[in-house]
Coordinates of N, CA, C and O in Angstrom, one line a residue:
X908 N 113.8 87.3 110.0 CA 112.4 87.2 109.7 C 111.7 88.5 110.0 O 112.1 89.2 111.0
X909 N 110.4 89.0 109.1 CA 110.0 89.9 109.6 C 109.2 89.5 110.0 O 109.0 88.3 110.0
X910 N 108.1 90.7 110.9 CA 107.0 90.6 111.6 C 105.9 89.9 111.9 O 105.3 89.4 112.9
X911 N 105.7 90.0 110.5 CA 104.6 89.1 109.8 C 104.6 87.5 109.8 O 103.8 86.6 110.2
X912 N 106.1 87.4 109.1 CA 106.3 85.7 109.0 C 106.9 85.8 110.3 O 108.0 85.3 109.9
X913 N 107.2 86.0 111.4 CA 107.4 85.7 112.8 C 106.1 85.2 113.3 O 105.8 84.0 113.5
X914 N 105.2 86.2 113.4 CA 104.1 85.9 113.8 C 103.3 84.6 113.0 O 102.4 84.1 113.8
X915 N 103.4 83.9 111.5 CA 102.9 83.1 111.2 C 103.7 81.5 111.3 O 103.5 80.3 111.0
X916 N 104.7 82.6 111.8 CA 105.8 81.1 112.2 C 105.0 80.3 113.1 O 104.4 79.2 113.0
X917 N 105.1 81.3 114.4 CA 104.5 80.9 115.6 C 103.1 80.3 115.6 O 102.8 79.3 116.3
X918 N 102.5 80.5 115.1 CA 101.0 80.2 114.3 C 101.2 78.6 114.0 O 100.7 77.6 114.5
X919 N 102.2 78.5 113.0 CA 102.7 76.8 112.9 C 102.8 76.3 113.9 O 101.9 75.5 114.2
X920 N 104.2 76.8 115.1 CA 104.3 75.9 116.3 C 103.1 75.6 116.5 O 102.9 74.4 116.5
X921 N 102.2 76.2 116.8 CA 101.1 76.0 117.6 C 99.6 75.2 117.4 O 98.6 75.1 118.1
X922 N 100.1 74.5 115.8 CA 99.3 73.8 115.5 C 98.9 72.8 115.9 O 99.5 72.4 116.9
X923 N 97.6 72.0 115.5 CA 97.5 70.5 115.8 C 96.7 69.8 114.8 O 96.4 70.3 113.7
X924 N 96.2 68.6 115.0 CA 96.3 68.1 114.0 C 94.7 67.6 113.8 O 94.2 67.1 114.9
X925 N 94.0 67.5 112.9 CA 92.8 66.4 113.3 C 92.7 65.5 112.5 O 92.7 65.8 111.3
X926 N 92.7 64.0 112.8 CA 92.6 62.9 111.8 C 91.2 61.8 112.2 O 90.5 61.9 113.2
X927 N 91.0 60.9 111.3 CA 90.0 60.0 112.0 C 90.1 58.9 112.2 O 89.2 58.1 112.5
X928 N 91.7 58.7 112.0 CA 92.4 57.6 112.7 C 93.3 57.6 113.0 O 93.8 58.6 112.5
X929 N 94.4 56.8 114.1 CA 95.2 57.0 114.7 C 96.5 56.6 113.3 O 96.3 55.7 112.5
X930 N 97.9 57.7 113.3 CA 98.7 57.3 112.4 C 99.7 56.6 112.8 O 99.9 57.4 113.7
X931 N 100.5 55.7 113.0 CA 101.4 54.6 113.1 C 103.2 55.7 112.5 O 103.5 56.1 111.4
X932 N 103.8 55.8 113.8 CA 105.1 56.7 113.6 C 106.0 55.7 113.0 O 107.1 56.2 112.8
X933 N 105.9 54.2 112.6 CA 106.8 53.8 112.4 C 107.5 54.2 111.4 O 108.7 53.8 111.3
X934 N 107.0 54.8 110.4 CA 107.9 55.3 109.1 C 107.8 56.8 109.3 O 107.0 57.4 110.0
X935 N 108.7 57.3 108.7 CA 108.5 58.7 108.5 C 107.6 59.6 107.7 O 107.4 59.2 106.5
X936 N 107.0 60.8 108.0 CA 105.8 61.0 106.7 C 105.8 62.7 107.0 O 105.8 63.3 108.1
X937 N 105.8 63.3 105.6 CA 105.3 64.8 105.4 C 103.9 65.2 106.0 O 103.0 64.3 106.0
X938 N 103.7 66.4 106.4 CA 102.2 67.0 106.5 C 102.6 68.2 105.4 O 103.6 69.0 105.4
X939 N 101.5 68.1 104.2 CA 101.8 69.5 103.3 C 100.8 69.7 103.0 O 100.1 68.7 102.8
X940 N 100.0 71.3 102.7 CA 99.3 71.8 102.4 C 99.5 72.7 101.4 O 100.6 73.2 101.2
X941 N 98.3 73.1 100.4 CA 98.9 74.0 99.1 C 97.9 74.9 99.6 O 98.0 75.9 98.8
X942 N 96.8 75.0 100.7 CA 96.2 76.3 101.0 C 96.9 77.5 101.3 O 97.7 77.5 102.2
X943 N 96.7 78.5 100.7 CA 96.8 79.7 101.0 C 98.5 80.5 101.1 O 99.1 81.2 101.8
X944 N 98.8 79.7 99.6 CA 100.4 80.4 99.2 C 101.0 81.2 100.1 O 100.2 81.8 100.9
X945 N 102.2 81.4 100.0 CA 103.1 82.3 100.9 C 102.6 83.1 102.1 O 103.1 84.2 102.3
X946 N 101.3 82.6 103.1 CA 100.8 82.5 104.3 C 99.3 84.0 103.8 O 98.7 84.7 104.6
X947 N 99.2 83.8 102.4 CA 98.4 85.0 101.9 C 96.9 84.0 101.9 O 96.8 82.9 101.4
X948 N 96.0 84.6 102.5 CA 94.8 83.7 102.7 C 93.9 83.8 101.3 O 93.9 84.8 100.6
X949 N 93.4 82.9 101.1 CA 93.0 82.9 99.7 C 91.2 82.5 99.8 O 90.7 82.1 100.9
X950 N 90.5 82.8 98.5 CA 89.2 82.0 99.0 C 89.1 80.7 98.8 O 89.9 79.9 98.4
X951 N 88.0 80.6 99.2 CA 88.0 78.6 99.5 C 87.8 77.9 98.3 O 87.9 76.7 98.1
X952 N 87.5 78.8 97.5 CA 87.7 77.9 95.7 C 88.7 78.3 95.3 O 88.6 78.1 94.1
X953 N 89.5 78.6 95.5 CA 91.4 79.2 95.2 C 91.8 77.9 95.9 O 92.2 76.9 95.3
X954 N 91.7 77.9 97.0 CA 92.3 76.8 97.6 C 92.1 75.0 97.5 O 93.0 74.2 97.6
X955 N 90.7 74.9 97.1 CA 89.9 73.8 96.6 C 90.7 73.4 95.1 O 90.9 72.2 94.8
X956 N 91.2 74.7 94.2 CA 91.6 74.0 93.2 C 93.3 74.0 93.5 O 93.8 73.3 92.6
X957 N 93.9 74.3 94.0 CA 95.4 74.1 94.9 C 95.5 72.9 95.1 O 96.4 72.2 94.6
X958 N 93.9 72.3 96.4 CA 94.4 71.6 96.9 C 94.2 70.2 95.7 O 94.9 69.2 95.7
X959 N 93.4 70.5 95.1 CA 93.0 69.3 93.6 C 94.4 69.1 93.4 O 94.8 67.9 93.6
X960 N 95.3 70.2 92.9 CA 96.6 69.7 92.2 C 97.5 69.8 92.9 O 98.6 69.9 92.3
X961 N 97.8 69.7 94.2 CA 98.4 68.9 95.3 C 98.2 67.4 95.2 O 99.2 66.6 95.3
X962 N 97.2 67.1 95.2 CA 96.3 65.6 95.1 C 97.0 64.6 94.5 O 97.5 63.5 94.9
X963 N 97.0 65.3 92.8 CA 97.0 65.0 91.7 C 98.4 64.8 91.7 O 98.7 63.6 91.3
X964 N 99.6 65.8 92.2 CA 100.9 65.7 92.4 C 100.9 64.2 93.4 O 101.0 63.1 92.9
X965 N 100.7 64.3 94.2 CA 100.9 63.6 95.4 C 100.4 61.9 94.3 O 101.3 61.3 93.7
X966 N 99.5 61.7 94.3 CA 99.1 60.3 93.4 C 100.1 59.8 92.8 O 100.5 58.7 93.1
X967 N 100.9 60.6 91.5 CA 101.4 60.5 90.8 C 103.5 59.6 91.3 O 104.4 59.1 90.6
X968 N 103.2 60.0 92.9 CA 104.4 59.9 94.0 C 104.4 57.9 94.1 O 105.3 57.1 94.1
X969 N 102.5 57.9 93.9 CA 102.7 56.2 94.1 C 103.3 56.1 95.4 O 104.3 55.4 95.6
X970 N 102.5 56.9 96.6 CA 103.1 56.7 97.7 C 101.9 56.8 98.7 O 101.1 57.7 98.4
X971 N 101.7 56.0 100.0 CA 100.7 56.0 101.1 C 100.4 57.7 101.5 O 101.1 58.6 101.9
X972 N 98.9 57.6 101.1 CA 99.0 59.5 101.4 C 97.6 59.2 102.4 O 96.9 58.2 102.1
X973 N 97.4 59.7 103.1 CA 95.8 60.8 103.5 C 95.6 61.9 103.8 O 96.4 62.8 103.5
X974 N 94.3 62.1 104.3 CA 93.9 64.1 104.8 C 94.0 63.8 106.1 O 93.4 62.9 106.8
X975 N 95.0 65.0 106.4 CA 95.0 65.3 107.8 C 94.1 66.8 107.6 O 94.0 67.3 106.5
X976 N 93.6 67.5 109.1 CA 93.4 69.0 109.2 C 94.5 69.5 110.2 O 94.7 68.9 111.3
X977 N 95.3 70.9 109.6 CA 96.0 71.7 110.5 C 95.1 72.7 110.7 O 94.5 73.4 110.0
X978 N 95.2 72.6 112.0 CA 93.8 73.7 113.0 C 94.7 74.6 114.2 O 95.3 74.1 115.1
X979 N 94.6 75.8 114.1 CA 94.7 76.7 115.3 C 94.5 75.6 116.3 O 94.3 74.5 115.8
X980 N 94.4 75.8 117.8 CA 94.5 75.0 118.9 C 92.9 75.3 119.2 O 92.2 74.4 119.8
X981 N 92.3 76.6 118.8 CA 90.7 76.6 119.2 C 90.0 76.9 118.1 O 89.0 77.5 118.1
X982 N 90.7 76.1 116.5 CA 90.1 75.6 115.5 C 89.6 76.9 114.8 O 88.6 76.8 114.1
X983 N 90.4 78.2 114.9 CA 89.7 79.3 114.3 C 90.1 79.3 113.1 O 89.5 79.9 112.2
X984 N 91.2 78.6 112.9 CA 91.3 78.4 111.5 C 91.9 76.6 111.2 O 92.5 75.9 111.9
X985 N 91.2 76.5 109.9 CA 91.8 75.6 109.6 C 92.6 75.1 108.2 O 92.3 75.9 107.3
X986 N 93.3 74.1 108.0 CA 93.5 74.1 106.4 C 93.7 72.3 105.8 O 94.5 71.5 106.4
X987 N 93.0 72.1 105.1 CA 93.6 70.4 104.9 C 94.5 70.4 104.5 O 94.8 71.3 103.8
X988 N 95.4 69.4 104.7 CA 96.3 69.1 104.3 C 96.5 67.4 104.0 O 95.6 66.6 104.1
X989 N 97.8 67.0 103.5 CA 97.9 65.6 103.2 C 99.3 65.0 104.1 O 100.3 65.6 104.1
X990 N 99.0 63.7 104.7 CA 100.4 63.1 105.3 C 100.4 62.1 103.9 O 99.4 61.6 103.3
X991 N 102.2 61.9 103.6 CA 102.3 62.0 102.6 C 103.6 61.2 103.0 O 104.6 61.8 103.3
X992 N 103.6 59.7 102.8 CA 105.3 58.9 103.5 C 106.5 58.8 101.8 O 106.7 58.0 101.0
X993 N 107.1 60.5 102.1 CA 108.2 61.1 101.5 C 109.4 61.4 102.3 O 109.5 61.8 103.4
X994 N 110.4 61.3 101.1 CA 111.9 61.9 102.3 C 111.3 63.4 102.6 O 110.1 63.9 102.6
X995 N 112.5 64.0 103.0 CA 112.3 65.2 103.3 C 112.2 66.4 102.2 O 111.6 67.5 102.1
X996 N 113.6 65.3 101.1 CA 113.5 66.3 99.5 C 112.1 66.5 98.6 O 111.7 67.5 97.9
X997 N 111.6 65.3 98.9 CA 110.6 65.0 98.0 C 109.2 66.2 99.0 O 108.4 67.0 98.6
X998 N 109.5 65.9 99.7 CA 108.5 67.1 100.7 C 108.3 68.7 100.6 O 107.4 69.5 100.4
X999 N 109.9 68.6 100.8 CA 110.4 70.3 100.5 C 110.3 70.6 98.7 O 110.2 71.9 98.6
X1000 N 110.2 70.1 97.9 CA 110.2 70.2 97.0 C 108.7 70.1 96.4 O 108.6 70.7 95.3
X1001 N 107.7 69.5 97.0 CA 106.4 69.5 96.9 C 105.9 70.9 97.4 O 105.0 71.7 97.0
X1002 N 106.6 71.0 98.4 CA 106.3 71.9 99.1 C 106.2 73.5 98.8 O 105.2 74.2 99.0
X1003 N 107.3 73.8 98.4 CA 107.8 74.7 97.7 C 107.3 75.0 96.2 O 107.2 76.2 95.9
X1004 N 106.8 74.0 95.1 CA 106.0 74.1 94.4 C 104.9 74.6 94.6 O 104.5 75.4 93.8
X1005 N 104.1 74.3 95.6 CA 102.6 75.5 96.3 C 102.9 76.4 96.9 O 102.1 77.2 97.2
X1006 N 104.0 76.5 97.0 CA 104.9 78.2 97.7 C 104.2 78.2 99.2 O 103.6 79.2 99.7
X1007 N 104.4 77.0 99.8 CA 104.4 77.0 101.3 C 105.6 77.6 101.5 O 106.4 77.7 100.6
X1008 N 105.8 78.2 102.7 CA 106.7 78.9 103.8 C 107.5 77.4 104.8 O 108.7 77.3 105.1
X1009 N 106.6 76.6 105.1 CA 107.2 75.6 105.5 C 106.2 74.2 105.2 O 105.4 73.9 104.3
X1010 N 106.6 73.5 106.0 CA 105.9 71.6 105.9 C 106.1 70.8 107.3 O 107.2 71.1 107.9
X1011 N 105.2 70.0 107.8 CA 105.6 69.3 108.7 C 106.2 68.2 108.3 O 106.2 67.7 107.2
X1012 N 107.0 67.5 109.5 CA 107.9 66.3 109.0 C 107.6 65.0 110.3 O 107.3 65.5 111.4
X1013 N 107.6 64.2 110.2 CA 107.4 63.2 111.5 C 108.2 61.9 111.7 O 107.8 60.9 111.0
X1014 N 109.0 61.8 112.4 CA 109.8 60.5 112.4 C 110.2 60.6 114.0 O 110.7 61.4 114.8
X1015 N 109.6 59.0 114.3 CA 109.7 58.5 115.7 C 108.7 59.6 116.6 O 109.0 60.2 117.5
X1016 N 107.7 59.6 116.1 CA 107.0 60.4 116.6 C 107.3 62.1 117.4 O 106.7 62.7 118.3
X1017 N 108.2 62.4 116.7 CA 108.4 63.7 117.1 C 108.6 64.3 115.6 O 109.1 63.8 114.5
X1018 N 107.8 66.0 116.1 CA 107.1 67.0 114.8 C 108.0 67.5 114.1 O 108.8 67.1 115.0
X1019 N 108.5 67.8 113.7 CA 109.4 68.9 113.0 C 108.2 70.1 112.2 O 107.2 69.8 111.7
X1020 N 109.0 71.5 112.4 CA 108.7 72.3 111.5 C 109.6 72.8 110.6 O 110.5 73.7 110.9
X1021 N 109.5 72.3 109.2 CA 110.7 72.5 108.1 C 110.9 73.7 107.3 O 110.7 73.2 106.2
X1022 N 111.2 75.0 107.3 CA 111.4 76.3 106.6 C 111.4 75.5 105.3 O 112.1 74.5 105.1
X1023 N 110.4 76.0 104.0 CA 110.8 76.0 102.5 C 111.6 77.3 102.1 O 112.0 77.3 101.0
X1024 N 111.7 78.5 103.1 CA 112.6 79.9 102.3 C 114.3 79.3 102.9 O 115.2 79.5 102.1
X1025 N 114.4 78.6 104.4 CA 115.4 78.4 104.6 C 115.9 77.0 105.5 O 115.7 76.7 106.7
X1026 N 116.7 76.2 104.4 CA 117.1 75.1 105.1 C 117.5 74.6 106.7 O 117.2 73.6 107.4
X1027 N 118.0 75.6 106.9 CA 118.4 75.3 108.1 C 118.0 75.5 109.0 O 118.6 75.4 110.1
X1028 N 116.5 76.0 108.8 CA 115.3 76.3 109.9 C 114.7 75.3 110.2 O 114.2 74.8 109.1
X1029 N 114.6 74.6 111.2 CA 113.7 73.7 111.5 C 113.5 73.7 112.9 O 114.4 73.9 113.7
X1030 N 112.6 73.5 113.1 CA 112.4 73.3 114.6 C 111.9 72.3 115.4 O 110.8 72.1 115.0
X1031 N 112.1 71.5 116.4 CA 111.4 70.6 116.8 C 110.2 70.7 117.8 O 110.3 71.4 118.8
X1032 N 109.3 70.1 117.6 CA 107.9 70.3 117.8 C 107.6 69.9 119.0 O 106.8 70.6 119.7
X1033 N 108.1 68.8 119.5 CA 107.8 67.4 120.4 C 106.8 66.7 119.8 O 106.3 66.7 118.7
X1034 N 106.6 66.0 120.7 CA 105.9 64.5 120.4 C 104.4 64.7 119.2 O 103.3 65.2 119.5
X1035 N 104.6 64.2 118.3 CA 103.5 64.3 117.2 C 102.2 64.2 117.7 O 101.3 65.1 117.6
X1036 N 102.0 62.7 118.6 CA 101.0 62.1 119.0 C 100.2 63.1 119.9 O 99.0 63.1 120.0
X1037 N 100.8 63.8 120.6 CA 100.3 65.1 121.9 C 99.6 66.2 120.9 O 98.9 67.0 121.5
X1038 N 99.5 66.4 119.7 CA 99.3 67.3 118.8 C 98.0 66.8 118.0 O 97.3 67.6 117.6
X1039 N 97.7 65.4 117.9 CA 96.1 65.1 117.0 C 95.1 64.9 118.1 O 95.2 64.6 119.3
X1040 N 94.1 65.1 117.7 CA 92.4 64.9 117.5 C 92.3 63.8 116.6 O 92.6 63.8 115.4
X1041 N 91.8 62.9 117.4 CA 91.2 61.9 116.3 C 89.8 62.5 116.6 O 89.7 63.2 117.6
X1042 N 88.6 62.1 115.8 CA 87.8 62.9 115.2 C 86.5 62.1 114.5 O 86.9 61.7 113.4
X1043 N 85.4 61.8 114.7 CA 84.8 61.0 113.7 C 84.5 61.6 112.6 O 84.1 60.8 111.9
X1044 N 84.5 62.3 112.3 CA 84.7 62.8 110.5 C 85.5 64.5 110.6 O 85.7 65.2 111.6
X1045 N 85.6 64.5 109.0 CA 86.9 65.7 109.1 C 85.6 66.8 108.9 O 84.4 66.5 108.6
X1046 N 86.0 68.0 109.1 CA 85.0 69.6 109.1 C 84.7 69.4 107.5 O 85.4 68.7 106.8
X1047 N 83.5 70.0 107.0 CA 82.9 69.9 105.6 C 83.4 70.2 104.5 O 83.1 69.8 103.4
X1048 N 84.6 71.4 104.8 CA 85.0 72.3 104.0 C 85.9 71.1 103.5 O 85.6 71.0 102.3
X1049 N 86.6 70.4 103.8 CA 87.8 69.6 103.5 C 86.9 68.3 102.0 O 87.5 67.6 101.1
X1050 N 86.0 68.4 102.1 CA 85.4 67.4 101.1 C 86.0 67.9 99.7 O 85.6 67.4 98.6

């Protein structure tokens, strides 16, 4: 890896999560976002219509979805995203269509971080539940 995506690797580990209700690990479920392609920051109407046809994909799955927020640890950045109860193909493959770099994954309440450039990257996160904010409503931008 170079510099760059080292440095935005780590940016992933260090994520967390904000939701406004508590999620239930008993099934397994994707975190995917289509903000800001191959870790290139985009403006917020680039991203708005991304995240539209993420949506629209995702619906189409006929599968339990919501909005989660992935946030820096002191919220300097953030991006919406969707939990999304898919295998892991159907994830990586969603995923990779928005030209994410990677996807979260969650089963038995522990995180995974899934490489979309390379399979065999993944890393384990620990415990999911140590990672959310529940929240009474999500930040404005996410509307």
């Amino acid at each position: 890896m170079n510099d760059g995506l080292e440095q935005l690797w780590q940016h992933y580990l260090d994520c967390c999560f904000l939701l406004t209700q508590p999620l239930s690990s008993a099934l397994p479920f994707a975190i995917i976002t289509a903000h800001n392609p191959q870790g290139q920051e985009l403006e917020p109407c680039q991203n708005r219509l991304l995240d539209r046809a993420l949506q629209r994909d995702i619906e189409q799955l006929l599968v339990p979805y919501r909005v989660i927020i992935g946030t820096a640890p002191d919220h300097s950045h953030m991006e919406k995203s969707w939990v999304l109860f898919v295998s892991h193909e159907q994830a990586s493959e969603l995923a990779s269509k928005y030209q994410q770099n990677a996807y979260y994954y969650v089963q038995e309440d522990v995180l995974y971080l899934v490489s979309c450039r390379d399979s065999r990257q993944t890393e384990v996160m620990g415990p999911f539940s140590q990672r959310v904010h529940i929240v009474s409503e999500l930040p404005e931008f996410c509307d």
